[in-house]
PDB file of C-alpha atoms in Angstrom:
ATOM      1  CA  MET A 149     -13.545  14.019  -7.994  1.00  0.00           C
ATOM      2  CA  TRP A 150     -16.531  15.480  -9.707  1.00  0.00           C
ATOM      3  CA  ARG A 151     -19.456  17.199  -8.607  1.00  0.00           C
ATOM      4  CA  TRP A 152     -22.518  17.656 -10.780  1.00  0.00           C
ATOM      5  CA  TRP A 153     -25.284  20.476 -10.235  1.00  0.00           C
ATOM      6  CA  THR A 154     -28.040  21.981 -12.392  1.00  0.00           C
ATOM      7  CA  ASP A 155     -30.678  24.346 -11.731  1.00  0.00           C
ATOM      8  CA  GLY A 156     -33.308  21.754 -11.409  1.00  0.00           C
ATOM      9  CA  ASP A 157     -33.887  20.772 -14.865  1.00  0.00           C
ATOM     10  CA  PRO A 158     -32.405  18.277 -15.560  1.00  0.00           C
ATOM     11  CA  VAL A 159     -33.044  16.112 -12.352  1.00  0.00           C
ATOM     12  CA  LEU A 160     -30.061  14.083 -11.031  1.00  0.00           C
ATOM     13  CA  ALA A 161     -30.675  11.101  -9.097  1.00  0.00           C
ATOM     14  CA  GLY A 162     -28.108   9.238  -7.058  1.00  0.00           C
ATOM     15  CA  ASP A 163     -25.303  10.406  -4.616  1.00  0.00           C
ATOM     16  CA  GLY A 164     -22.038   8.957  -5.901  1.00  0.00           C
ATOM     17  CA  GLU A 165     -21.886   5.790  -4.345  1.00  0.00           C
ATOM     18  CA  GLY A 166     -23.526   4.157  -7.237  1.00  0.00           C
ATOM     19  CA  THR A 167     -24.720   4.919 -10.630  1.00  0.00           C
ATOM     20  CA  VAL A 168     -25.429   8.534 -11.127  1.00  0.00           C
ATOM     21  CA  SER A 169     -28.454   9.257 -13.434  1.00  0.00           C
ATOM     22  CA  VAL A 170     -29.674  12.537 -14.971  1.00  0.00           C
ATOM     23  CA  HIS A 171     -33.281  13.072 -16.405  1.00  0.00           C
ATOM     24  CA  PRO A 172     -33.970  16.011 -18.657  1.00  0.00           C
ATOM     25  CA  GLN A 173     -37.404  17.051 -18.320  1.00  0.00           C
ATOM     26  CA  THR A 174     -37.076  19.761 -21.091  1.00  0.00           C
ATOM     27  CA  PRO A 175     -35.079  20.299 -23.960  1.00  0.00           C
ATOM     28  CA  GLY A 176     -31.817  22.425 -23.584  1.00  0.00           C
ATOM     29  CA  GLY A 177     -31.138  21.518 -19.854  1.00  0.00           C
ATOM     30  CA  GLU A 178     -27.443  22.064 -18.688  1.00  0.00           C
ATOM     31  CA  LEU A 179     -25.454  19.415 -16.792  1.00  0.00           C
ATOM     32  CA  VAL A 180     -22.303  21.116 -14.994  1.00  0.00           C
ATOM     33  CA  TRP A 181     -19.401  19.456 -13.879  1.00  0.00           C
ATOM     34  CA  SER A 182     -17.528  21.106 -10.802  1.00  0.00           C
ATOM     35  CA  ALA A 183     -14.729  20.283  -8.921  1.00  0.00           C
ATOM     36  CA  GLU A 184     -15.035  19.716  -4.922  1.00  0.00           C
ATOM     37  CA  SER A 185     -13.261  22.498  -3.832  1.00  0.00           C
ATOM     38  CA  SER A 186     -14.370  25.026  -6.611  1.00  0.00           C
ATOM     39  CA  ASP A 187     -17.876  26.011  -7.668  1.00  0.00           C
ATOM     40  CA  TYR A 188     -16.228  27.511 -10.616  1.00  0.00           C
ATOM     41  CA  GLY A 189     -14.329  24.345 -11.919  1.00  0.00           C
ATOM     42  CA  TRP A 190     -10.624  23.401 -12.192  1.00  0.00           C
ATOM     43  CA  SER A 191      -7.778  26.310 -12.384  1.00  0.00           C
ATOM     44  CA  VAL A 192      -6.390  27.287 -15.734  1.00  0.00           C
ATOM     45  CA  SER A 193      -3.663  29.126 -17.320  1.00  0.00           C
ATOM     46  CA  VAL A 194      -4.541  31.432 -20.611  1.00  0.00           C
ATOM     47  CA  GLY A 195      -3.798  29.559 -23.472  1.00  0.00           C
ATOM     48  CA  ALA A 196      -3.837  25.833 -21.845  1.00  0.00           C
ATOM     49  CA  GLU A 197      -5.285  23.380 -23.996  1.00  0.00           C
ATOM     50  CA  VAL A 198      -8.377  22.109 -22.184  1.00  0.00           C
ATOM     51  CA  ALA A 199      -9.954  18.589 -23.428  1.00  0.00           C
ATOM     52  CA  PHE A 200     -13.476  17.233 -22.121  1.00  0.00           C
ATOM     53  CA  THR A 201     -14.662  13.848 -22.856  1.00  0.00           C
ATOM     54  CA  SER A 202     -18.268  12.599 -22.064  1.00  0.00           C
ATOM     55  CA  ALA A 203     -20.187   9.391 -22.606  1.00  0.00           C
ATOM     56  CA  LEU A 204     -23.298  10.993 -21.899  1.00  0.00           C
ATOM     57  CA  ALA A 205     -22.961  13.731 -24.641  1.00  0.00           C
ATOM     58  CA  ALA A 206     -21.943  10.788 -26.921  1.00  0.00           C
ATOM     59  CA  ALA A 207     -24.849   8.550 -26.411  1.00  0.00           C
ATOM     60  CA  GLN A 208     -27.748  11.528 -26.097  1.00  0.00           C
ATOM     61  CA  GLY A 209     -26.149  13.842 -28.854  1.00  0.00           C
ATOM     62  CA  ALA A 210     -25.465  16.454 -26.915  1.00  0.00           C
ATOM     63  CA  THR A 211     -23.215  19.464 -26.887  1.00  0.00           C
ATOM     64  CA  ILE A 212     -20.178  19.729 -24.781  1.00  0.00           C
ATOM     65  CA  ILE A 213     -19.516  23.172 -23.655  1.00  0.00           C
ATOM     66  CA  LEU A 214     -16.051  24.580 -21.509  1.00  0.00           C
ATOM     67  CA  ARG A 215     -17.304  27.630 -19.665  1.00  0.00           C
ATOM     68  CA  TRP A 216     -14.375  30.172 -18.844  1.00  0.00           C
ATOM     69  CA  TRP A 217     -14.213  32.309 -15.391  1.00  0.00           C
ATOM     70  CA  ASP A 218     -12.000  34.757 -14.647  1.00  0.00           C
ATOM     71  CA  ALA A 219      -9.973  34.975 -11.204  1.00  0.00           C
ATOM     72  CA  SER A 220     -12.998  36.598  -9.545  1.00  0.00           C
ATOM     73  CA  GLY A 221     -15.598  34.297 -10.691  1.00  0.00           C
ATOM     74  CA  ALA A 222     -17.158  36.532 -12.956  1.00  0.00           C
ATOM     75  CA  TYR A 223     -18.417  34.750 -16.381  1.00  0.00           C
ATOM     76  CA  LEU A 224     -15.805  35.126 -19.113  1.00  0.00           C
ATOM     77  CA  ALA A 225     -17.255  32.957 -22.453  1.00  0.00           C
ATOM     78  CA  ASP A 226     -18.450  29.583 -23.484  1.00  0.00           C
ATOM     79  CA  SER A 227     -16.200  27.439 -25.985  1.00  0.00           C
ATOM     80  CA  THR A 228     -18.838  25.062 -27.758  1.00  0.00           C
ATOM     81  CA  GLY A 229     -18.200  22.016 -29.275  1.00  0.00           C
ATOM     82  CA  ASP A 230     -20.482  20.286 -32.072  1.00  0.00           C
ATOM     83  CA  GLY A 231     -23.641  18.533 -31.019  1.00  0.00           C
ATOM     84  CA  GLY A 232     -23.471  14.430 -30.604  1.00  0.00           C
ATOM     85  CA  ASP A 233     -19.387  14.495 -30.435  1.00  0.00           C
ATOM     86  CA  GLY A 234     -18.336  12.929 -27.266  1.00  0.00           C
ATOM     87  CA  SER A 235     -14.894  14.990 -26.877  1.00  0.00           C
ATOM     88  CA  PHE A 236     -14.124  18.445 -27.348  1.00  0.00           C
ATOM     89  CA  ALA A 237     -11.098  20.814 -27.017  1.00  0.00           C
ATOM     90  CA  ALA A 238     -10.341  24.193 -26.724  1.00  0.00           C
ATOM     91  CA  PRO A 239      -7.912  26.676 -25.319  1.00  0.00           C
ATOM     92  CA  ALA A 240      -8.067  29.115 -22.480  1.00  0.00           C
ATOM     93  CA  PRO A 241      -8.952  32.684 -23.628  1.00  0.00           C
ATOM     94  CA  ALA A 242      -7.217  35.651 -22.528  1.00  0.00           C
ATOM     95  CA  GLY A 243      -8.520  36.387 -18.749  1.00  0.00           C
ATOM     96  CA  ALA A 244      -9.419  32.634 -17.870  1.00  0.00           C
ATOM     97  CA  ALA A 245      -8.781  31.322 -14.541  1.00  0.00           C
ATOM     98  CA  TRP A 246     -11.266  28.690 -14.173  1.00  0.00           C
ATOM     99  CA  VAL A 247     -12.958  26.181 -16.527  1.00  0.00           C
ATOM    100  CA  GLN A 248     -16.287  24.295 -15.945  1.00  0.00           C
ATOM    101  CA  PRO A 249     -17.305  21.541 -18.336  1.00  0.00           C
ATOM    102  CA  VAL A 250     -20.692  21.719 -19.325  1.00  0.00           C
ATOM    103  CA  VAL A 251     -23.125  19.102 -21.611  1.00  0.00           C
ATOM    104  CA  LEU A 252     -26.137  20.771 -22.725  1.00  0.00           C
ATOM    105  CA  LEU A 253     -29.008  18.263 -23.385  1.00  0.00           C
ATOM    106  CA  PRO A 254     -30.850  18.482 -26.300  1.00  0.00           C
ATOM    107  CA  ASP A 255     -34.292  16.527 -25.824  1.00  0.00           C
ATOM    108  CA  ALA A 256     -36.360  15.644 -22.786  1.00  0.00           C
ATOM    109  CA  LEU A 257     -36.669  12.006 -21.941  1.00  0.00           C
ATOM    110  CA  ALA A 258     -39.043   9.973 -20.791  1.00  0.00           C
ATOM    111  CA  SER A 259     -36.567   8.373 -17.858  1.00  0.00           C
ATOM    112  CA  PRO A 260     -33.483   8.989 -16.587  1.00  0.00           C
ATOM    113  CA  VAL A 261     -30.157   7.811 -18.128  1.00  0.00           C
ATOM    114  CA  PRO A 262     -26.576   7.362 -16.403  1.00  0.00           C
ATOM    115  CA  ILE A 263     -24.149   9.813 -16.574  1.00  0.00           C
ATOM    116  CA  GLY A 264     -21.506   7.597 -17.448  1.00  0.00           C
ATOM    117  CA  THR A 265     -17.740   8.269 -17.503  1.00  0.00           C
ATOM    118  CA  SER A 266     -16.082  11.767 -18.124  1.00  0.00           C
ATOM    119  CA  SER A 267     -12.772  12.909 -18.156  1.00  0.00           C
ATOM    120  CA  LEU A 268     -11.030  16.278 -18.213  1.00  0.00           C
ATOM    121  CA  LEU A 269      -7.364  17.301 -19.131  1.00  0.00           C
ATOM    122  CA  ILE A 270      -5.891  20.142 -18.637  1.00  0.00           C
ATOM    123  CA  GLY A 271      -2.499  21.247 -20.673  1.00  0.00           C
ATOM    124  CA  SER A 272       0.108  24.152 -20.304  1.00  0.00           C
ATOM    125  CA  PRO A 273       0.341  26.776 -22.192  1.00  0.00           C
ATOM    126  CA  SER A 274       3.589  25.453 -23.798  1.00  0.00           C
ATOM    127  CA  GLY A 275       1.337  22.842 -25.122  1.00  0.00           C
ATOM    128  CA  GLY A 276       0.561  18.997 -24.267  1.00  0.00           C
ATOM    129  CA  LEU A 277      -2.250  17.587 -22.559  1.00  0.00           C
ATOM    130  CA  SER A 278      -0.839  16.795 -19.029  1.00  0.00           C
ATOM    131  CA  TRP A 279      -3.357  16.571 -16.491  1.00  0.00           C
ATOM    132  CA  PRO A 280      -6.171  14.305 -16.762  1.00  0.00           C
ATOM    133  CA  LEU A 281      -8.641  14.811 -13.572  1.00  0.00           C
ATOM    134  CA  ASP A 282     -10.347  11.448 -14.260  1.00  0.00           C
ATOM    135  CA  PHE A 283      -9.526   8.401 -16.563  1.00  0.00           C
ATOM    136  CA  GLY A 284     -12.750   6.452 -15.791  1.00  0.00           C
ATOM    137  CA  THR A 285     -13.282   3.368 -13.622  1.00  0.00           C
ATOM    138  CA  PRO A 286     -10.465   0.527 -14.218  1.00  0.00           C
ATOM    139  CA  GLY A 287     -12.191  -2.184 -15.958  1.00  0.00           C
ATOM    140  CA  SER A 288     -14.949  -0.121 -17.278  1.00  0.00           C
ATOM    141  CA  THR A 289     -14.339   2.613 -19.875  1.00  0.00           C
ATOM    142  CA  GLY A 290     -11.283   4.600 -18.983  1.00  0.00           C
ATOM    143  CA  THR A 291     -10.968   5.739 -22.258  1.00  0.00           C
ATOM    144  CA  LEU A 292      -9.414   9.083 -23.053  1.00  0.00           C
ATOM    145  CA  SER A 293      -8.562  10.875 -26.552  1.00  0.00           C
ATOM    146  CA  VAL A 294      -5.264  12.788 -26.502  1.00  0.00           C
ATOM    147  CA  VAL A 295      -3.409  15.105 -29.649  1.00  0.00           C
ATOM    148  CA  ASN A 296       0.400  15.577 -30.155  1.00  0.00           C
ATOM    149  CA  ALA A 297       0.059  18.697 -31.875  1.00  0.00           C
ATOM    150  CA  GLY A 298       3.528  18.100 -33.268  1.00  0.00           C
ATOM    151  CA  ASP A 299       4.835  16.572 -36.418  1.00  0.00           C
ATOM    152  CA  ALA A 300       6.987  13.705 -34.728  1.00  0.00           C
ATOM    153  CA  ALA A 301       6.067  10.970 -32.259  1.00  0.00           C
ATOM    154  CA  THR A 302       6.439  11.989 -28.680  1.00  0.00           C
ATOM    155  CA  HIS A 303       7.443   9.860 -25.443  1.00  0.00           C
ATOM    156  CA  PRO A 304       4.995  10.537 -22.480  1.00  0.00           C
ATOM    157  CA  VAL A 305       5.499   9.762 -18.731  1.00  0.00           C
ATOM    158  CA  ILE A 306       2.928   7.510 -17.455  1.00  0.00           C
ATOM    159  CA  GLU A 307       1.573   7.385 -14.102  1.00  0.00           C
ATOM    160  CA  PHE A 308      -0.702   4.582 -12.426  1.00  0.00           C
ATOM    161  CA  ARG A 309      -1.930   5.698  -9.171  1.00  0.00           C
ATOM    162  CA  GLY A 310      -3.744   2.727  -6.941  1.00  0.00           C
ATOM    163  CA  PRO A 311      -5.516   1.037  -5.476  1.00  0.00           C
ATOM    164  CA  MET A 312      -5.631  -1.356  -8.548  1.00  0.00           C
ATOM    165  CA  GLU A 313      -4.165  -4.502  -9.769  1.00  0.00           C
ATOM    166  CA  ARG A 314      -2.144  -5.188 -12.889  1.00  0.00           C
ATOM    167  CA  PRO A 315      -2.821  -1.711 -14.390  1.00  0.00           C
ATOM    168  CA  SER A 316      -2.289  -1.318 -18.293  1.00  0.00           C
ATOM    169  CA  ILE A 317      -2.786   1.364 -21.007  1.00  0.00           C
ATOM    170  CA  THR A 318      -3.315   0.816 -24.367  1.00  0.00           C
ATOM    171  CA  ASN A 319      -2.921   3.226 -27.539  1.00  0.00           C
ATOM    172  CA  VAL A 320      -5.594   1.751 -29.649  1.00  0.00           C
ATOM    173  CA  ASP A 321      -4.671   3.444 -32.652  1.00  0.00           C
ATOM    174  CA  THR A 322      -1.268   1.790 -32.743  1.00  0.00           C
ATOM    175  CA  GLY A 323      -2.472  -1.159 -30.702  1.00  0.00           C
ATOM    176  CA  ASP A 324       0.618  -1.035 -28.365  1.00  0.00           C
ATOM    177  CA  VAL A 325       0.360  -1.859 -24.684  1.00  0.00           C
ATOM    178  CA  LEU A 326       1.934  -1.301 -21.475  1.00  0.00           C
ATOM    179  CA  GLU A 327       0.765  -3.686 -18.834  1.00  0.00           C
ATOM    180  CA  TYR A 328       2.338  -4.564 -15.228  1.00  0.00           C
ATOM    181  CA  ASP A 329       1.776  -7.423 -13.355  1.00  0.00           C
ATOM    182  CA  LEU A 330       1.821  -6.066  -9.390  1.00  0.00           C
ATOM    183  CA  PRO A 331      -0.626  -4.567  -7.136  1.00  0.00           C
ATOM    184  CA  LEU A 332      -0.683  -0.890  -6.084  1.00  0.00           C
ATOM    185  CA  ALA A 333      -1.889   0.190  -2.727  1.00  0.00           C
ATOM    186  CA  ALA A 334      -3.978   3.708  -2.589  1.00  0.00           C
ATOM    187  CA  GLU A 335      -0.658   5.608  -1.860  1.00  0.00           C
ATOM    188  CA  ASP A 336       1.597   3.816  -4.821  1.00  0.00           C
ATOM    189  CA  VAL A 337       2.333   5.372  -7.887  1.00  0.00           C
ATOM    190  CA  LEU A 338       3.889   3.747 -10.625  1.00  0.00           C
ATOM    191  CA  ALA A 339       5.925   5.695 -13.211  1.00  0.00           C
ATOM    192  CA  VAL A 340       6.704   4.418 -16.444  1.00  0.00           C
ATOM    193  CA  ASP A 341       9.028   6.935 -18.549  1.00  0.00           C
ATOM    194  CA  THR A 342       8.850   6.028 -21.929  1.00  0.00           C
ATOM    195  CA  ALA A 343      11.850   7.760 -23.116  1.00  0.00           C
ATOM    196  CA  ALA A 344      14.260   6.502 -20.590  1.00  0.00           C
ATOM    197  CA  GLY A 345      12.454   2.890 -20.757  1.00  0.00           C
ATOM    198  CA  THR A 346      12.191   3.025 -16.787  1.00  0.00           C
ATOM    199  CA  VAL A 347       9.547   1.979 -14.633  1.00  0.00           C
ATOM    200  CA  THR A 348       9.863   2.847 -10.961  1.00  0.00           C
ATOM    201  CA  LEU A 349       7.463   2.327  -7.819  1.00  0.00           C
ATOM    202  CA  ASN A 350       7.199   5.255  -5.630  1.00  0.00           C
ATOM    203  CA  ALA A 351      10.179   7.017  -7.266  1.00  0.00           C
ATOM    204  CA  THR A 352      12.582   4.637  -5.658  1.00  0.00           C
ATOM    205  CA  ALA A 353      12.424   0.974  -6.796  1.00  0.00           C
ATOM    206  CA  SER A 354      12.410  -0.335 -10.382  1.00  0.00           C
ATOM    207  CA  ARG A 355       9.628  -2.592 -11.411  1.00  0.00           C
ATOM    208  CA  LEU A 356      10.578  -3.239 -14.714  1.00  0.00           C
ATOM    209  CA  TYR A 357      10.397  -6.905 -14.097  1.00  0.00           C
ATOM    210  CA  THR A 358       6.882  -6.512 -13.547  1.00  0.00           C
ATOM    211  CA  VAL A 359       6.024  -5.844 -17.299  1.00  0.00           C
ATOM    212  CA  THR A 360       3.690  -8.551 -19.172  1.00  0.00           C
ATOM    213  CA  SER A 361       3.984 -10.479 -22.413  1.00  0.00           C
ATOM    214  CA  ARG A 362       1.271  -8.210 -23.786  1.00  0.00           C
ATOM    215  CA  SER A 363       3.697  -5.462 -23.878  1.00  0.00           C
ATOM    216  CA  VAL A 364       5.783  -3.876 -26.137  1.00  0.00           C
ATOM    217  CA  PRO A 365       8.906  -2.294 -24.985  1.00  0.00           C
ATOM    218  CA  GLU A 366       8.754   1.078 -23.232  1.00  0.00           C
ATOM    219  CA  GLN A 367      10.739   2.954 -25.505  1.00  0.00           C
ATOM    220  CA  THR A 368       8.326   2.209 -28.410  1.00  0.00           C
ATOM    221  CA  TRP A 369       5.433   3.218 -26.858  1.00  0.00           C
ATOM    222  CA  THR A 370       5.028   6.634 -28.173  1.00  0.00           C
ATOM    223  CA  LEU A 371       2.282   9.397 -29.077  1.00  0.00           C
ATOM    224  CA  PRO A 372       2.253   9.723 -32.812  1.00  0.00           C
ATOM    225  CA  PRO A 373       1.392  12.892 -34.409  1.00  0.00           C
ATOM    226  CA  GLY A 374      -2.253  13.933 -34.447  1.00  0.00           C
ATOM    227  CA  PRO A 375      -5.067  12.402 -32.236  1.00  0.00           C
ATOM    228  CA  SER A 376      -4.467   9.136 -30.102  1.00  0.00           C
ATOM    229  CA  GLN A 377      -7.209   7.194 -28.249  1.00  0.00           C
ATOM    230  CA  LEU A 378      -5.949   5.579 -25.072  1.00  0.00           C
ATOM    231  CA  HIS A 379      -7.840   3.081 -22.968  1.00  0.00           C
ATOM    232  CA  PHE A 380      -6.715   2.391 -19.086  1.00  0.00           C
ATOM    233  CA  ARG A 381      -7.635  -0.958 -17.510  1.00  0.00           C
ATOM    234  CA  ALA A 382      -6.859  -3.080 -14.510  1.00  0.00           C
ATOM    235  CA  ALA A 383      -7.640  -6.472 -13.467  1.00  0.00           C
ATOM    236  CA  SER A 384      -9.202  -5.215 -10.556  1.00  0.00           C
ATOM    237  CA  GLY A 385      -9.572  -2.173  -8.490  1.00  0.00           C
ATOM    238  CA  ASP A 386     -11.073   0.786  -7.056  1.00  0.00           C
ATOM    239  CA  PRO A 387     -12.783   4.279  -8.751  1.00  0.00           C
ATOM    240  CA  ALA A 388     -10.212   6.331  -6.995  1.00  0.00           C
ATOM    241  CA  ALA A 389      -7.448   4.782  -9.071  1.00  0.00           C
ATOM    242  CA  THR A 390      -6.252   6.905 -12.057  1.00  0.00           C
ATOM    243  CA  ALA A 391      -3.800   6.810 -14.845  1.00  0.00           C
ATOM    244  CA  THR A 392      -2.082  10.298 -15.725  1.00  0.00           C
ATOM    245  CA  VAL A 393      -0.446  10.885 -19.085  1.00  0.00           C
ATOM    246  CA  ARG A 394       2.091  13.661 -19.620  1.00  0.00           C
ATOM    247  CA  PHE A 395       3.748  14.871 -23.045  1.00  0.00           C
ATOM    248  CA  ARG A 396       4.696  17.662 -25.000  1.00  0.00           C
ATOM    249  CA  PRO A 397       4.058  17.905 -28.756  1.00  0.00           C
ATOM    250  CA  ALA A 398       7.509  16.593 -30.608  1.00  0.00           C
ATOM    251  CA  TYR A 399       8.632  17.947 -33.760  1.00  0.00           C
ATOM    252  CA  TRP A 400      11.544  16.773 -36.408  1.00  0.00           C
TER     253      TRP A 400
END
């Protein structure tokens, strides 16, 4: 779950129950993302690849910053993207224990604008983004960019966590879809192992038969070398519903 804070400019409006908006009063205001459990963001290992995507940054020509803190909570460094890019990735530097996404807003605005969707992925030092904390709200803009740094296609493991109905994930670049016609309760996890070609509910029961006609065979759903844009959707669901994509770079 996200929290946001500022030093008073930009001004935040909303409590997380509806649309949360931000209103920059002067140029150069920072909107900071924090975890509910830590003022320093999310834990990270040195060398891990971290990627942050923000609809606000793309819409406002803003700059994404990944702010690094050490284990004691002391500021370490900033990694800074290009203005207007909706996503930015960087490896955790030496000494980093926490990462905090920041959006630097370039201009004052006459009225508030919605923060919109955002996503954070934290990988392992061995490579491969593997921990999306938020893939967006089902049925709206659950969009994420991932990068297979290898030179061969890789088979991810995908986990859908409810509550939602008929979850799906699409690789926009290939057009390949995986969709399953079943409801997931809040405690349910549907795991799709694309290498093994299995679909398992709560680690026990096969749900391969719930695949829809829109879907490709599981073992053909891969992430090719380079970047891929993924869309997470559901026929209906709760903002707490998520999709997790775990993979490692593959090589010939």
